[in-house]
C-alpha cells in the first residue's frame, strides 16, 4: 500500500491543478513515445527504410529493434502496415517481432503483451479522466477498497470463463492464483492500482462525467489483448456504489434476476470460442457458466452505473457543453481517421491508445458500397454518430434556443462531411426526416392530425421509394431467399428441366414437404416459411413475412437478416427468455450454416437483443420504451432523439458497442433533465 501511495503522490506532483498546455503535451508524448523506445532505443543507425530487400534481415533479427527505431526513415513509407503481435513476451514489448510481405504490403508486427498493455492503456485512460474539469466533491458510500475487491473477483470470473480466448495470447496463461503464475495476479493487481488512482479523480469529477461522455466514441476504451473495456469497468465500479447507496430500480432488477436464473438453468456449456473481432470488450467469447455469469453481472452493473451517474448529476448536466463535446468528438474522429489512414505509425498508435475495437482504415479510399469509416468500427456506426450529432445540435438550437458559435458551425461542417463520407443513406434520411418531424410536432395542428400526417406520410414515402426501386413480388421473397442461400441444406433438392431447384425458383413451400430434421433448416426459418406459405393472413393486409421482407430489401438488410434467420435456432426457453446478455456464441456457432467463420452480425440491435433476452425481453423493453415516450409525448426534443436512435437501431448492431449503449441510456433518460439550460459559455 505504501508503494501505491508513493505512486499516487508522484502522479499528483506531475499533474498539478494548473498544468500548462506544454505539460499536457509532454505527458501525452511520454505515454505515446517512451514506452515503445525503452526496449530498443529511439533511433537506430543500423535501420534504414523498410523494403522488400530488408525484410529477410528483420525476419532474422526479431525482437531486436523497437518500433520507434524505424520511425525516422519510414514515417511516410506507404508500403508498410504496422500491426500488434498480441502474444509477445514482456521482453519483446514494443519491438519488431515479425515481418511479412502480403499482397505487396510489408506487414510489421510489433510486440504487445497482455500485462503491459493492461497497465499502459489503463494509465492512459486514467490520464484522460484527469483532463475532465473538477466539480464539487461527490462522496460515495464506499471508498475504492470494497468495490475494487468486487471488480477484481468479477474480472477473475471473466478470466476463468474465457480462458480459451486468452490461451493463444500467452503460452503460460494459467488461471491459478500462485506465485509461479505471473499473469493473473499482475492483471488483478493492475485493477486494484487503477481504482486506487481513480478513487480521488472520480470524486471530484463524477458530476461532470456525463458532460464529457461523447468522447467515449473517440476513446473507445477497449484493451488490445483483453476482452474488457475500461469504461465498462468504470461504470460497473460506480454501479456497485449505486447498489450500496440503494439507488437503483428494484423492480427492473428483479425482472433481470428472473431472466438470469432462467437463462442459467437453460444454459448448455460448450468448449468453443467465438471470434469477437471488432466486438471485443463487450461480447462473450466463450460458452461456459463462469463467462455467462460474468457478463450477466457486468452488463447489469454497467447499466446501473450509467443510470446512477445520470440521476446524480442532473443538476450539473450542461447541454451546451455536451453539444460542443459531440461536435469536437465527431471532428476528431474524422481528423484522426484521416491521419491514421495516411500514416501507418499513427494508425497503430490511435488503435492502441484510443482503445479502438478495430484499427482505423488504412487508406482514404472508400470500401464496399462507397463507405469510409475512419476510426469507427464500421461506416454504419460512424454515420449514425455523425447524423445524431447534427440532429442534436439542430434540435438544441430550435427547442432550447442554444446558440451555435462560429467554432461550432465549423465543427458542424466537419461532422456533415463525416456523414457524407460514411455514405450512411439511412442515417442521413432519418436525420432529415426527424428534423421535419420536429417542426410538424411543433406546429399548431391538433395531436391526432400530427400523428396521422406523420404516419401516412412515412408509409407513402417509403412505399414510393420501395416500389420505384423493387417490385413487391421480388421484395416479398428476398428475405427467405437469402435465408435459404445461407443454409446448408441437408438433402439434395431436385432440379427442373433448367436445373433450377426449389430455392432458385423461390418455391419455398416445396421444402416443407421434406422431414424437418433432414433439411438442417433452423426452426426460425421453418416457422417463417410456413407462415409465408400457409398464413394465417388478415384480409386486406399483406403477409407479415412478406411485409418484413419488402421492408428489408430497400434498406439493404435482406441478406443480413436472412443469414440471421438461417442461424437462429433457439429452443422454446431461449426463444422466450434469450441466451443471456452479450451471449452470441450459441446463436453463431450452435447451428451449422454457410457462415460459421468470420463475423457476420444480424445488423439489427433488435435481433441482437432477441438473442440476448428473447421474445419476453423484447416485449418488456418495447413496453418500457413506449411508456416513456408516451408520458413525454409533448417533449418533442426527447421524442425525436429517442425515435431517431430506435429507427437506426432496428437496422444496425450499434448496441453491441458500449459507447452506443451509453448514448442510448443517456437519451432514454433525457426527459429527466431540467428544461433550464446551464450555459457553460
Short mmCIF file of C-alpha atoms in Angstrom, two decimals, residues 318-647:
data_model
loop_
_atom_site.label_atom_id
_atom_site.label_comp_id
_atom_site.label_asym_id
_atom_site.label_seq_id
_atom_site.Cartn_x
_atom_site.Cartn_y
_atom_site.Cartn_z
CA UNK A 318 -24.73 21.20 -19.33
CA UNK A 319 -26.37 20.74 -22.73
CA UNK A 320 -24.20 23.43 -24.30
CA UNK A 321 -21.08 21.61 -23.17
CA UNK A 322 -22.40 18.21 -24.27
CA UNK A 323 -23.24 19.68 -27.67
CA UNK A 324 -19.73 21.10 -28.03
CA UNK A 325 -18.17 17.81 -26.95
CA UNK A 326 -20.23 15.89 -29.51
CA UNK A 327 -19.03 18.26 -32.23
CA UNK A 328 -15.40 18.07 -31.10
CA UNK A 329 -15.55 14.29 -30.89
CA UNK A 330 -17.02 13.99 -34.38
CA UNK A 331 -14.39 16.33 -35.80
CA UNK A 332 -11.56 14.45 -34.09
CA UNK A 333 -12.91 11.09 -35.29
CA UNK A 334 -12.67 12.39 -38.84
CA UNK A 335 -9.32 14.19 -38.43
CA UNK A 336 -7.57 11.32 -36.65
CA UNK A 337 -9.20 8.95 -39.13
CA UNK A 338 -7.56 10.84 -41.99
CA UNK A 339 -4.16 10.96 -40.26
CA UNK A 340 -4.37 7.26 -39.40
CA UNK A 341 -5.27 6.43 -42.99
CA UNK A 342 -2.23 8.16 -44.45
CA UNK A 343 0.36 7.15 -41.83
CA UNK A 344 0.95 3.57 -40.59
CA UNK A 345 2.53 4.69 -37.30
CA UNK A 346 -0.38 6.95 -36.39
CA UNK A 347 -2.73 4.14 -37.40
CA UNK A 348 -1.08 1.85 -34.88
CA UNK A 349 -0.93 4.46 -32.10
CA UNK A 350 -4.57 5.52 -32.46
CA UNK A 351 -5.69 1.90 -32.36
CA UNK A 352 -3.64 1.18 -29.26
CA UNK A 353 -4.11 4.32 -27.17
CA UNK A 354 -7.65 5.22 -28.18
CA UNK A 355 -8.69 1.68 -27.27
CA UNK A 356 -10.35 1.14 -30.64
CA UNK A 357 -12.30 -2.05 -31.23
CA UNK A 358 -10.76 -2.25 -34.69
CA UNK A 359 -7.78 -0.47 -36.32
CA UNK A 360 -8.66 2.63 -38.30
CA UNK A 361 -8.92 2.46 -42.07
CA UNK A 362 -5.57 2.31 -43.80
CA UNK A 363 -6.46 4.43 -46.82
CA UNK A 364 -8.60 7.41 -47.73
CA UNK A 365 -10.38 5.46 -50.44
CA UNK A 366 -13.83 4.05 -49.77
CA UNK A 367 -14.62 0.38 -49.23
CA UNK A 368 -17.61 -1.68 -50.31
CA UNK A 369 -20.64 0.45 -51.02
CA UNK A 370 -18.51 3.60 -51.25
CA UNK A 371 -18.27 3.87 -47.45
CA UNK A 372 -15.46 5.21 -45.26
CA UNK A 373 -15.41 4.60 -41.50
CA UNK A 374 -12.24 6.38 -40.34
CA UNK A 375 -11.62 5.47 -36.67
CA UNK A 376 -15.04 3.87 -36.16
CA UNK A 377 -15.59 0.11 -36.09
CA UNK A 378 -17.96 0.38 -39.05
CA UNK A 379 -19.07 3.03 -41.54
CA UNK A 380 -22.62 2.43 -40.37
CA UNK A 381 -21.74 3.27 -36.75
CA UNK A 382 -19.79 6.32 -37.91
CA UNK A 383 -22.72 7.56 -39.97
CA UNK A 384 -25.13 7.12 -37.07
CA UNK A 385 -22.87 9.10 -34.76
CA UNK A 386 -22.40 11.98 -37.20
CA UNK A 387 -26.13 12.09 -38.00
CA UNK A 388 -27.07 12.05 -34.32
CA UNK A 389 -24.60 14.86 -33.58
CA UNK A 390 -26.09 17.04 -36.31
CA UNK A 391 -29.65 16.28 -35.14
CA UNK A 392 -28.72 17.02 -31.52
CA UNK A 393 -27.20 20.39 -32.44
CA UNK A 394 -30.10 21.43 -34.69
CA UNK A 395 -32.82 20.44 -32.21
CA UNK A 396 -30.98 22.11 -29.32
CA UNK A 397 -30.91 25.31 -31.32
CA UNK A 398 -34.63 25.31 -32.09
CA UNK A 399 -36.00 23.74 -28.89
CA UNK A 400 -33.67 25.06 -26.18
CA UNK A 401 -32.59 28.24 -28.00
CA UNK A 402 -28.92 27.33 -27.50
CA UNK A 403 -26.88 29.42 -29.88
CA UNK A 404 -24.30 27.93 -32.22
CA UNK A 405 -20.93 29.69 -32.19
CA UNK A 406 -18.73 30.19 -35.23
CA UNK A 407 -16.40 27.47 -33.97
CA UNK A 408 -19.34 25.09 -33.61
CA UNK A 409 -20.51 25.89 -37.12
CA UNK A 410 -17.06 24.93 -38.38
CA UNK A 411 -17.14 21.71 -36.36
CA UNK A 412 -20.66 21.02 -37.61
CA UNK A 413 -19.43 21.23 -41.21
CA UNK A 414 -16.71 18.68 -40.41
CA UNK A 415 -19.34 16.35 -38.92
CA UNK A 416 -21.52 16.76 -42.01
CA UNK A 417 -18.54 15.84 -44.16
CA UNK A 418 -18.00 12.76 -41.98
CA UNK A 419 -21.64 11.79 -42.53
CA UNK A 420 -21.18 12.25 -46.27
CA UNK A 421 -18.04 10.07 -46.32
CA UNK A 422 -19.71 7.32 -44.29
CA UNK A 423 -22.34 7.11 -47.03
CA UNK A 424 -24.95 6.03 -44.48
CA UNK A 425 -28.07 6.70 -46.52
CA UNK A 426 -30.47 5.51 -43.82
CA UNK A 427 -28.96 7.77 -41.14
CA UNK A 428 -28.98 10.74 -43.49
CA UNK A 429 -32.63 10.21 -44.43
CA UNK A 430 -33.65 9.68 -40.80
CA UNK A 431 -31.76 12.86 -39.84
CA UNK A 432 -33.73 14.90 -42.37
CA UNK A 433 -36.95 13.06 -41.51
CA UNK A 434 -36.78 13.80 -37.77
CA UNK A 435 -35.90 17.44 -38.32
CA UNK A 436 -39.09 17.68 -40.40
CA UNK A 437 -40.97 15.66 -37.76
CA UNK A 438 -39.89 18.10 -35.07
CA UNK A 439 -41.32 21.07 -36.94
CA UNK A 440 -44.56 19.21 -37.67
CA UNK A 441 -44.91 18.37 -33.97
CA UNK A 442 -44.21 22.00 -33.07
CA UNK A 443 -46.92 23.19 -35.46
CA UNK A 444 -50.40 24.21 -34.29
CA UNK A 445 -52.12 21.14 -35.72
CA UNK A 446 -54.02 19.03 -33.20
CA UNK A 447 -52.23 15.94 -31.88
CA UNK A 448 -54.30 13.39 -33.82
CA UNK A 449 -53.74 15.23 -37.09
CA UNK A 450 -50.00 15.43 -36.43
CA UNK A 451 -49.82 11.67 -35.83
CA UNK A 452 -51.89 10.98 -38.94
CA UNK A 453 -49.74 13.20 -41.17
CA UNK A 454 -46.54 11.59 -39.88
CA UNK A 455 -47.83 8.01 -40.06
CA UNK A 456 -49.38 8.07 -43.50
CA UNK A 457 -46.70 10.39 -44.87
CA UNK A 458 -43.98 7.97 -43.74
CA UNK A 459 -45.77 4.98 -45.27
CA UNK A 460 -46.35 6.84 -48.53
CA UNK A 461 -42.73 7.98 -48.85
CA UNK A 462 -41.37 4.51 -48.06
CA UNK A 463 -43.82 2.84 -50.45
CA UNK A 464 -42.99 5.22 -53.30
CA UNK A 465 -39.25 4.68 -52.79
CA UNK A 466 -39.54 0.90 -52.42
CA UNK A 467 -41.89 0.24 -55.31
CA UNK A 468 -39.96 2.56 -57.62
CA UNK A 469 -36.80 0.54 -56.91
CA UNK A 470 -38.01 -3.04 -56.38
CA UNK A 471 -41.10 -4.97 -57.39
CA UNK A 472 -43.17 -6.16 -54.44
CA UNK A 473 -43.09 -9.71 -55.82
CA UNK A 474 -39.31 -9.79 -55.64
CA UNK A 475 -39.03 -7.86 -52.38
CA UNK A 476 -41.56 -10.06 -50.55
CA UNK A 477 -39.45 -13.19 -51.13
CA UNK A 478 -35.95 -11.71 -50.76
CA UNK A 479 -35.66 -12.42 -47.02
CA UNK A 480 -36.47 -16.13 -47.26
CA UNK A 481 -34.39 -16.47 -50.41
CA UNK A 482 -31.30 -15.12 -48.63
CA UNK A 483 -32.02 -17.30 -45.59
CA UNK A 484 -32.07 -20.44 -47.74
CA UNK A 485 -28.93 -19.33 -49.59
CA UNK A 486 -27.15 -19.17 -46.21
CA UNK A 487 -28.45 -22.59 -45.11
CA UNK A 488 -26.53 -25.81 -45.64
CA UNK A 489 -29.47 -27.87 -46.87
CA UNK A 490 -29.16 -31.41 -45.52
CA UNK A 491 -30.67 -33.01 -48.63
CA UNK A 492 -30.16 -32.60 -52.35
CA UNK A 493 -33.09 -30.69 -53.81
CA UNK A 494 -34.16 -31.93 -57.26
CA UNK A 495 -33.96 -29.52 -60.18
CA UNK A 496 -36.35 -28.81 -63.02
CA UNK A 497 -35.57 -29.02 -66.75
CA UNK A 498 -33.31 -25.97 -66.34
CA UNK A 499 -31.56 -27.46 -63.27
CA UNK A 500 -33.21 -24.89 -61.01
CA UNK A 501 -34.23 -26.23 -57.60
CA UNK A 502 -36.96 -25.01 -55.24
CA UNK A 503 -34.76 -22.26 -53.79
CA UNK A 504 -33.79 -20.96 -57.23
CA UNK A 505 -37.46 -20.89 -58.21
CA UNK A 506 -38.45 -19.28 -54.88
CA UNK A 507 -40.80 -22.21 -54.30
CA UNK A 508 -40.18 -22.42 -50.55
CA UNK A 509 -43.32 -24.42 -49.83
CA UNK A 510 -41.78 -27.44 -51.59
CA UNK A 511 -39.06 -27.59 -48.93
CA UNK A 512 -41.71 -28.01 -46.25
CA UNK A 513 -42.69 -31.35 -47.80
CA UNK A 514 -39.41 -32.88 -46.58
CA UNK A 515 -38.97 -34.03 -42.95
CA UNK A 516 -37.80 -31.04 -40.91
CA UNK A 517 -34.96 -32.92 -39.21
CA UNK A 518 -33.45 -33.95 -42.58
CA UNK A 519 -33.17 -30.47 -44.10
CA UNK A 520 -30.90 -28.80 -41.50
CA UNK A 521 -33.21 -25.79 -41.58
CA UNK A 522 -33.26 -23.63 -38.44
CA UNK A 523 -36.55 -23.67 -36.57
CA UNK A 524 -36.95 -19.93 -37.13
CA UNK A 525 -36.59 -20.39 -40.91
CA UNK A 526 -39.00 -23.33 -40.84
CA UNK A 527 -41.57 -21.28 -38.90
CA UNK A 528 -41.30 -18.25 -41.21
CA UNK A 529 -41.53 -20.44 -44.32
CA UNK A 530 -44.76 -21.97 -43.01
CA UNK A 531 -46.02 -18.51 -42.10
CA UNK A 532 -45.24 -17.21 -45.58
CA UNK A 533 -46.68 -20.25 -47.39
CA UNK A 534 -49.78 -21.06 -45.37
CA UNK A 535 -50.53 -17.90 -43.41
CA UNK A 536 -52.70 -17.15 -41.50
CA UNK A 537 -53.27 -13.90 -43.34
CA UNK A 538 -55.50 -10.99 -42.41
CA UNK A 539 -57.85 -9.70 -45.09
CA UNK A 540 -56.66 -6.51 -46.83
CA UNK A 541 -53.28 -6.77 -45.10
CA UNK A 542 -50.08 -8.22 -46.62
CA UNK A 543 -48.49 -11.39 -45.32
CA UNK A 544 -46.38 -10.47 -42.26
CA UNK A 545 -43.26 -12.29 -43.52
CA UNK A 546 -43.63 -10.75 -46.98
CA UNK A 547 -44.05 -7.30 -45.44
CA UNK A 548 -40.87 -7.57 -43.33
CA UNK A 549 -39.05 -8.88 -46.40
CA UNK A 550 -40.30 -5.98 -48.50
CA UNK A 551 -39.04 -3.56 -45.86
CA UNK A 552 -35.65 -5.27 -45.55
CA UNK A 553 -34.71 -5.07 -49.23
CA UNK A 554 -34.70 -1.28 -49.81
CA UNK A 555 -32.77 -0.70 -46.56
CA UNK A 556 -30.19 -3.28 -47.67
CA UNK A 557 -30.88 -5.75 -44.86
CA UNK A 558 -32.48 -8.73 -46.60
CA UNK A 559 -29.15 -10.60 -46.86
CA UNK A 560 -28.03 -9.94 -43.26
CA UNK A 561 -31.44 -10.66 -41.78
CA UNK A 562 -31.70 -13.73 -43.99
CA UNK A 563 -28.43 -15.05 -42.55
CA UNK A 564 -29.79 -14.35 -39.07
CA UNK A 565 -32.90 -16.43 -39.80
CA UNK A 566 -30.72 -19.25 -41.16
CA UNK A 567 -28.59 -19.29 -37.99
CA UNK A 568 -31.16 -18.54 -35.28
CA UNK A 569 -32.23 -21.93 -33.98
CA UNK A 570 -33.38 -21.47 -30.36
CA UNK A 571 -35.18 -23.95 -28.15
CA UNK A 572 -38.52 -22.72 -26.68
CA UNK A 573 -36.94 -21.38 -23.47
CA UNK A 574 -34.21 -19.49 -25.34
CA UNK A 575 -36.78 -18.09 -27.77
CA UNK A 576 -38.80 -16.68 -24.87
CA UNK A 577 -36.01 -15.62 -22.48
CA UNK A 578 -32.86 -15.47 -24.63
CA UNK A 579 -29.36 -16.84 -24.13
CA UNK A 580 -28.23 -14.07 -21.77
CA UNK A 581 -26.65 -10.61 -22.17
CA UNK A 582 -23.79 -10.45 -24.67
CA UNK A 583 -24.16 -14.19 -25.40
CA UNK A 584 -23.80 -14.57 -29.15
CA UNK A 585 -21.80 -17.81 -29.26
CA UNK A 586 -24.68 -20.31 -29.30
CA UNK A 587 -26.53 -18.29 -31.94
CA UNK A 588 -23.46 -18.00 -34.15
CA UNK A 589 -21.95 -21.48 -33.79
CA UNK A 590 -24.83 -23.57 -32.48
CA UNK A 591 -26.47 -24.24 -35.85
CA UNK A 592 -24.35 -25.11 -38.89
CA UNK A 593 -24.73 -22.75 -41.88
CA UNK A 594 -22.51 -21.47 -44.67
CA UNK A 595 -21.44 -18.61 -42.36
CA UNK A 596 -19.68 -20.22 -39.41
CA UNK A 597 -16.45 -18.22 -39.62
CA UNK A 598 -15.61 -14.55 -39.65
CA UNK A 599 -18.05 -12.10 -38.13
CA UNK A 600 -21.43 -11.82 -39.85
CA UNK A 601 -23.74 -9.96 -37.48
CA UNK A 602 -27.55 -9.66 -37.66
CA UNK A 603 -27.25 -5.93 -38.42
CA UNK A 604 -30.10 -5.15 -36.09
CA UNK A 605 -29.91 -4.34 -32.40
CA UNK A 606 -33.49 -5.58 -32.17
CA UNK A 607 -32.36 -9.02 -33.35
CA UNK A 608 -29.27 -8.84 -31.12
CA UNK A 609 -31.45 -8.30 -28.07
CA UNK A 610 -33.82 -11.03 -29.25
CA UNK A 611 -30.80 -13.35 -28.99
CA UNK A 612 -29.91 -11.96 -25.55
CA UNK A 613 -33.33 -11.61 -23.90
CA UNK A 614 -35.84 -13.47 -26.09
CA UNK A 615 -39.37 -12.50 -27.05
CA UNK A 616 -40.39 -11.70 -23.47
CA UNK A 617 -37.37 -9.43 -23.08
CA UNK A 618 -38.14 -7.61 -26.34
CA UNK A 619 -41.77 -7.25 -25.26
CA UNK A 620 -40.77 -5.80 -21.88
CA UNK A 621 -38.24 -3.38 -23.42
CA UNK A 622 -40.80 -2.27 -26.04
CA UNK A 623 -43.49 -1.58 -23.43
CA UNK A 624 -40.99 0.23 -21.21
CA UNK A 625 -39.80 2.44 -24.09
CA UNK A 626 -43.32 3.09 -25.41
CA UNK A 627 -44.50 4.08 -21.94
CA UNK A 628 -41.63 6.55 -21.55
CA UNK A 629 -42.24 8.09 -24.98
CA UNK A 630 -46.00 8.35 -24.36
CA UNK A 631 -45.54 10.02 -20.97
CA UNK A 632 -43.22 12.57 -22.57
CA UNK A 633 -45.02 12.92 -25.90
CA UNK A 634 -45.12 16.71 -25.52
CA UNK A 635 -41.34 16.84 -25.14
CA UNK A 636 -40.72 16.91 -28.88
CA UNK A 637 -36.96 17.19 -28.47
CA UNK A 638 -36.91 13.95 -26.48
CA UNK A 639 -39.37 12.16 -28.78
CA UNK A 640 -37.34 12.97 -31.90
CA UNK A 641 -33.98 11.98 -30.39
CA UNK A 642 -35.15 8.65 -28.95
CA UNK A 643 -37.12 7.84 -32.12
CA UNK A 644 -34.07 8.58 -34.28
CA UNK A 645 -31.99 6.13 -32.26
CA UNK A 646 -34.69 3.46 -32.25
CA UNK A 647 -35.20 3.62 -36.01
#
